[in-house]
Each structure stands twice: as structure tokens, then as C-alpha cells.
Short mmCIF file of C-alpha atoms and ligand atoms in Angstrom, two decimals:
data_model
loop_
_atom_site.label_atom_id
_atom_site.label_comp_id
_atom_site.label_asym_id
_atom_site.label_seq_id
_atom_site.Cartn_x
_atom_site.Cartn_y
_atom_site.Cartn_z
CA UNK X 343 121.18 138.09 72.36
CA UNK X 344 124.67 139.30 70.41
CA UNK X 345 125.34 143.00 70.84
CA UNK X 346 126.26 144.79 67.01
CA UNK X 347 130.14 145.90 67.56
CA UNK X 348 129.31 149.96 67.14
CA UNK X 349 131.52 149.71 63.85
CA UNK X 350 128.21 148.11 61.63
CA UNK X 351 126.26 150.46 63.66
CA UNK X 352 128.42 153.79 62.17
CA UNK X 353 128.07 152.09 59.05
CA UNK X 354 125.62 153.64 56.13
CA UNK X 355 122.85 151.22 57.10
CA UNK X 356 122.56 153.85 60.20
CA UNK X 357 121.56 156.45 58.89
CA UNK X 358 118.89 155.25 56.01
CA UNK X 359 115.59 155.59 58.29
CA UNK X 360 113.74 152.43 59.31
CA UNK X 361 110.21 154.39 59.89
CA UNK X 362 108.90 156.96 57.99
CA UNK X 363 105.78 158.62 58.64
CA UNK X 364 104.36 161.24 56.34
CA UNK X 365 101.75 163.60 56.54
CA UNK X 366 100.31 164.34 52.93
CA UNK X 367 99.33 168.05 52.77
CA UNK X 368 98.37 170.16 50.12
CA UNK X 369 96.05 168.59 47.52
CA UNK X 370 93.73 171.55 48.10
CA UNK X 371 96.00 174.04 47.26
CA UNK X 372 97.30 172.27 44.32
CA UNK X 373 93.65 171.60 42.73
CA UNK X 374 93.27 175.34 44.02
CA UNK X 375 96.64 176.71 41.57
CA UNK X 376 94.91 174.63 38.96
CA UNK X 377 91.33 175.95 39.17
CA UNK X 378 90.68 172.02 39.84
CA UNK X 379 88.08 170.66 42.66
CA UNK X 380 89.44 169.61 45.63
CA UNK X 381 88.70 166.36 44.88
CA UNK X 382 91.35 166.46 41.83
CA UNK X 383 94.01 167.17 44.10
CA UNK X 384 93.00 164.31 46.40
CA UNK X 385 92.97 162.64 43.08
CA UNK X 386 96.14 162.96 42.03
CA UNK X 387 97.42 162.56 46.05
CA UNK X 388 96.70 158.95 45.47
CA UNK X 389 98.80 159.20 42.69
CA UNK X 390 101.65 160.11 44.89
CA UNK X 391 100.60 157.01 47.68
CA UNK X 392 101.67 154.51 44.53
CA UNK X 393 104.81 156.80 44.01
CA UNK X 394 106.30 156.84 47.34
CA UNK X 395 104.79 153.02 48.32
CA UNK X 396 107.19 152.00 45.23
CA UNK X 397 110.02 153.81 46.10
CA UNK X 398 110.33 153.40 49.79
CA UNK X 399 111.74 149.89 50.01
CA UNK X 400 114.55 151.03 47.14
CA UNK X 401 115.25 153.98 49.34
CA UNK X 402 115.74 150.86 52.58
CA UNK X 403 112.52 152.00 54.72
CA UNK X 404 111.09 148.79 56.46
CA UNK X 405 108.26 151.15 57.64
CA UNK X 406 106.44 153.45 55.98
CA UNK X 407 102.91 155.58 57.73
CA UNK X 408 100.17 157.74 55.60
CA UNK X 409 98.23 159.73 57.35
CA UNK X 410 95.22 159.31 55.33
CA UNK X 411 92.07 160.54 57.64
CA UNK X 412 92.86 162.09 60.77
CA UNK X 413 89.82 162.01 63.03
CA UNK X 414 89.52 165.65 62.60
CA UNK X 415 89.32 165.18 58.68
CA UNK X 416 85.40 164.05 59.63
CA UNK X 417 84.81 168.05 59.70
CA UNK X 418 85.05 168.30 56.35
CA UNK X 419 82.30 169.00 53.76
CA UNK X 420 80.24 165.24 53.86
CA UNK X 421 80.75 164.70 49.57
CA UNK X 422 85.03 165.05 50.53
CA UNK X 423 84.84 162.98 53.21
CA UNK X 424 83.04 160.57 51.14
CA UNK X 425 85.04 160.86 48.49
CA UNK X 426 88.76 160.22 50.04
CA UNK X 427 86.97 157.00 51.64
CA UNK X 428 86.14 156.25 47.65
CA UNK X 429 89.68 157.12 46.41
CA UNK X 430 90.84 154.47 49.71
CA UNK X 431 88.45 152.25 48.14
CA UNK X 432 90.07 152.19 44.60
CA UNK X 433 93.87 152.41 46.04
CA UNK X 434 93.38 149.07 48.28
CA UNK X 435 91.18 147.19 45.55
CA UNK X 436 93.75 148.14 42.65
CA UNK X 437 97.04 147.49 44.27
CA UNK X 438 96.15 144.66 46.46
CA UNK X 439 97.55 142.59 44.26
CA UNK X 440 100.33 144.34 43.23
CA UNK X 441 101.39 144.74 47.04
CA UNK X 442 100.93 141.62 48.10
CA UNK X 443 103.09 140.54 45.26
CA UNK X 444 106.04 142.75 46.51
CA UNK X 445 105.61 141.57 49.76
CA UNK X 446 104.16 144.45 51.50
CA UNK X 447 102.18 144.21 54.93
CA UNK X 448 99.53 146.61 55.34
CA UNK X 449 98.42 147.67 58.49
CA UNK X 450 96.23 150.00 60.26
CA UNK X 451 95.89 152.35 62.98
CA UNK X 452 93.40 154.72 64.65
CA UNK X 453 89.60 153.99 65.01
CA UNK X 454 88.80 152.45 61.08
CA UNK X 455 86.82 150.00 61.99
CA UNK X 456 83.69 152.77 62.81
CA UNK X 457 84.53 154.01 58.96
CA UNK X 458 81.65 152.50 56.11
CA UNK X 459 81.20 148.94 55.90
CA UNK X 460 82.55 148.48 53.29
CA UNK X 461 85.88 150.00 53.37
CA UNK X 462 86.43 148.33 56.83
CA UNK X 463 85.88 145.07 54.66
CA UNK X 464 87.69 145.97 52.25
CA UNK X 465 90.92 147.23 54.92
CA UNK X 466 89.64 143.55 56.98
CA UNK X 467 90.49 142.11 53.75
CA UNK X 468 93.64 143.60 52.64
CA UNK X 469 95.52 143.39 56.30
CA UNK X 470 94.79 139.48 56.35
CA UNK X 471 96.35 139.04 52.84
CA UNK X 472 99.07 140.44 53.45
CA UNK X 473 99.35 139.53 57.00
CA UNK X 474 102.12 137.11 56.31
CA UNK X 475 104.54 139.25 54.44
CA UNK X 476 107.51 140.33 55.00
CA UNK X 477 108.98 143.83 53.18
CA UNK X 478 107.82 146.61 53.58
CA UNK X 479 105.20 147.24 56.54
CA UNK X 480 102.38 150.18 54.62
CA UNK X 481 101.14 151.82 57.87
CA UNK X 482 97.80 153.63 57.05
CA UNK X 483 96.47 155.88 59.53
CA UNK X 484 92.73 156.34 59.14
CA UNK X 485 90.31 157.62 61.86
CA UNK X 486 93.45 158.40 63.39
CA UNK X 487 94.31 160.71 66.36
CA UNK X 488 97.03 160.80 68.17
CA UNK X 489 94.95 161.81 72.10
CA UNK X 490 92.48 159.69 70.89
CA UNK X 491 94.74 156.75 70.49
CA UNK X 492 96.52 157.36 73.94
CA UNK X 493 93.43 157.80 75.85
CA UNK X 494 92.42 154.40 74.55
CA UNK X 495 95.77 152.63 75.42
CA UNK X 496 94.61 154.40 79.52
CA UNK X 497 91.63 152.72 79.15
CA UNK X 498 93.67 149.51 78.06
CA UNK X 499 95.36 149.35 80.77
CA UNK X 500 92.51 150.09 83.35
CA UNK X 501 90.89 147.27 81.58
CA UNK X 502 93.60 144.85 81.89
CA UNK X 503 93.69 145.82 85.62
CA UNK X 504 97.34 147.23 85.53
CA UNK X 505 98.40 148.88 89.14
CA UNK X 506 99.71 152.17 89.80
CA UNK X 507 103.10 151.04 89.41
CA UNK X 508 102.84 148.49 86.25
CA UNK X 509 101.64 151.75 83.89
CA UNK X 510 105.07 151.94 82.29
CA UNK X 511 105.71 152.97 79.17
CA UNK X 512 106.34 149.29 77.62
CA UNK X 513 102.93 148.85 79.38
CA UNK X 514 101.18 152.26 77.27
CA UNK X 515 103.63 151.49 74.16
CA UNK X 516 102.38 148.05 73.93
CA UNK X 517 98.64 148.90 74.13
CA UNK X 518 99.03 151.73 70.98
CA UNK X 519 97.93 151.12 67.79
CA UNK X 520 101.36 150.86 66.43
CA UNK X 521 102.21 148.69 69.09
CA UNK X 522 105.19 146.36 67.37
CA UNK X 523 106.73 148.57 64.71
CA UNK X 524 109.57 150.51 65.13
CA UNK X 525 109.13 154.40 66.37
CA UNK X 526 108.81 156.58 63.37
CA UNK X 527 112.97 157.66 62.62
CA UNK X 528 111.50 160.46 59.98
CA UNK X 529 108.38 162.91 59.87
CA UNK X 530 107.90 164.75 56.54
CA UNK X 531 105.14 167.28 56.10
CA UNK X 532 104.24 168.43 52.71
CA UNK X 533 102.85 172.01 52.09
CA UNK X 534 104.87 174.57 54.04
CA UNK X 535 102.47 173.36 56.88
CA UNK X 536 105.10 172.82 60.14
CA UNK X 537 102.94 170.92 62.58
CA UNK X 538 102.22 167.39 63.75
CA UNK X 539 98.09 167.79 63.58
CA UNK X 540 97.53 165.13 66.24
CA UNK X 541 99.89 162.84 64.41
CA UNK X 542 102.17 159.95 66.00
CA UNK X 543 102.91 162.52 69.19
CA UNK X 544 103.94 159.71 71.74
CA UNK X 545 106.28 157.68 69.35
CA UNK X 546 107.72 160.72 67.95
CA UNK X 547 109.37 161.75 70.62
CA UNK X 548 112.76 161.44 69.04
CA UNK X 549 112.05 161.54 65.34
CA UNK X 550 113.77 164.10 62.81
CA UNK X 551 111.64 166.63 60.96
CA UNK X 552 111.06 167.51 57.44
CA UNK X 553 109.17 169.82 55.98
CA UNK X 554 108.74 170.81 52.83
CA UNK X 555 106.87 173.24 50.30
CA UNK X 556 105.90 170.83 48.26
CA UNK X 557 102.76 170.34 47.86
CA UNK X 558 101.42 166.22 48.02
CA UNK X 559 100.56 165.47 44.94
CA UNK X 560 103.89 166.76 43.58
CA UNK X 561 105.52 164.52 45.92
CA UNK X 562 107.13 161.39 44.84
CA UNK X 563 110.22 158.89 44.87
CA UNK X 564 112.65 162.20 44.21
CA UNK X 565 111.48 163.68 47.34
CA UNK X 566 111.07 161.06 49.54
CA UNK X 567 115.04 160.49 48.60
CA UNK X 568 116.03 164.00 49.34
CA UNK X 569 114.08 163.75 52.56
CA UNK X 570 115.84 160.67 53.46
CA UNK X 571 119.52 162.20 52.50
CA UNK X 572 118.44 165.07 54.42
CA UNK X 573 118.10 162.70 57.51
CA UNK X 574 121.07 160.59 56.81
CA UNK X 575 122.92 163.94 57.39
CA UNK X 576 120.97 164.60 61.13
CA UNK X 577 123.20 163.56 64.37
CA UNK X 578 120.43 162.26 66.59
CA UNK X 579 121.71 162.46 70.56
CA UNK X 580 118.68 161.11 71.70
CA UNK X 581 119.05 163.32 75.20
CA UNK X 582 122.49 162.34 74.81
CA UNK X 583 125.76 164.57 74.59
C1 LIG Y 1364 95.87 166.91 53.13
O1 LIG Y 1364 95.67 168.01 51.99
C2 LIG Y 1364 94.92 165.60 52.68
C3 LIG Y 1364 93.99 164.65 52.87
C4 LIG Y 1364 93.44 165.39 53.95
C5 LIG Y 1364 94.13 163.34 52.74
C6 LIG Y 1364 95.32 162.77 52.27
C7 LIG Y 1364 94.75 161.66 51.45
C8 LIG Y 1364 95.09 161.14 49.76
C9 LIG Y 1364 96.30 161.25 49.44
C10 LIG Y 1364 94.44 160.29 48.70
C11 LIG Y 1364 94.31 158.50 48.87
C12 LIG Y 1364 94.87 157.90 50.17
C13 LIG Y 1364 95.16 157.10 49.96
C14 LIG Y 1364 96.17 156.01 51.64
C15 LIG Y 1364 95.30 156.00 49.00
P1 LIG Y 1364 94.53 169.11 51.93
O2 LIG Y 1364 93.02 168.49 51.12
O3 LIG Y 1364 94.17 169.42 53.87
O4 LIG Y 1364 95.24 170.22 51.50
P2 LIG Y 1364 94.86 171.64 51.85
O5 LIG Y 1364 95.70 172.16 52.82
O6 LIG Y 1364 96.02 172.36 50.24
O7 LIG Y 1364 93.71 172.05 52.01
#
């Protein structure tokens, strides 16, 4: 293995967040401000998803993770949950050809296999079709919760028969849904809320956070670029001096 000289690491490439993860929040408030039903906010939110996915590769981002449905979102009215699943189907149907053509690889984290069967089938198809792509990795967090992910990883350690000293950070990491992905460098949350809400708790140990008051449907390429600029100005020390 060759080690890059320090001068290479200090260049502009080092200030680009390789992995950006977004907590897309504020669809409901966006709709309310326009006296529209909440669903209109989610629909507009899907357009923001399209915009950031298209913009990410140009910004030098390798991995983009979107918190699209949390394990807690089941508590919402059934009609809204169904609508969100419908939007995901619409998105995958409409975008899969373009995503594939643009070399985007789709990955999904969370207990997505517990989603409705037709959506599961669509997701499987999208993962399969884009499996060998080498451009942007688009990670959709679906029926995802960090605590649940950690419990599943702990159980997998037991199921794999690991002894107590074999239960290391690496062993746990290898059993997380995000295994093989770089840790997020930058976590963005829209709508003025400043919480992690059970998102990538393990993986965000050294992430930078950018909170913006912009509601998700108003977020786009420009705001993503701005968040990356904010990231570039931060000094990351990973616990050192
Ligand atoms: C939070 O806004 C948003 C969600 C729970 C869902 C996010 C879903 C999308 C952006 C649409 C589809 C996604 C994909 C990947 C195609 P909120 O409803 O909690 O807003 P509020 O806090 O203002 O009520």
C-alpha cells in the first residue's frame, strides 16, 4: 500500500465531503405555509431529492445518504405512510433509467424488506440493476433507525459466534447496514430542527453537522453546494489537537 504524502491530503480534494447524509425535514411546514395538504409537501420534497441527487456528483460527493423513512415514521397516519411509499415507487420508476445511465449505484439501509411487497420488489430491482455502477452511491434509509441497526448488529455478532474479545468496533461496523461505506463526513438537517433523530448514530461519531432553516422542498443544488462550502471551512481534528 502506498501512503499519500501529506501535501496531497492537504489539497482541495480533502475539503470535499466524500459522504453527505441528509435528514430531509420540513415538508409538512412547507405545505402548511401554502395552505396545502401535507402530501403536497412530500411531493415537492421528491423534487428536492431529484435535484440533490443530480447535483451531488458535480460537487465531488461519492456517497449521498437520504433519510427517506424512519422506523418511527410508521406512527404517522396510514394515509400519509401510504403516500410516502407511493412517492418512493414513483421516484424509483421514473428515475431508475437515468440513475443507471449516470452510473449511480443504489443501496438501501434499514429494514426495507418489511415494506410493502411491491415496493420491496422495486427496490430489489433498482439495487440489482445498479449493482456494478461506479459513480455516486445513493443510499436510501428506509424503515431505518440507528438503535434498531445497532441491535441487529449485536445480534449478528452473537449469531456469528463471536467471543467477547472478537466483538470489536470493526466487527460491529462490518455488521451495520452501512458496512463498506465510508462514514458520513457531513450531516445536513433542514427546517431548523437540530436533532439526529435516530439517524446514523454510530457512523456520525466524527461527522460535521450543518443545520439550515430552509425547508426540505426549498432545498436544492445551491443549498447543497453551500453546505459543502461550510464543511470545507471547518477544521476536523478527530479528537487530536
Ligand atoms: C420530513 O418532513 C420528511 C419525511 C418524513 C419524508 C421524506 C420524504 C421525501 C422527501 C419524499 C420522497 C423521498 C424519496 C427518496 C423519493 P415532515 O413531514 O416531518 O415535515 P414537518 O416536520 O414540517 O411536518
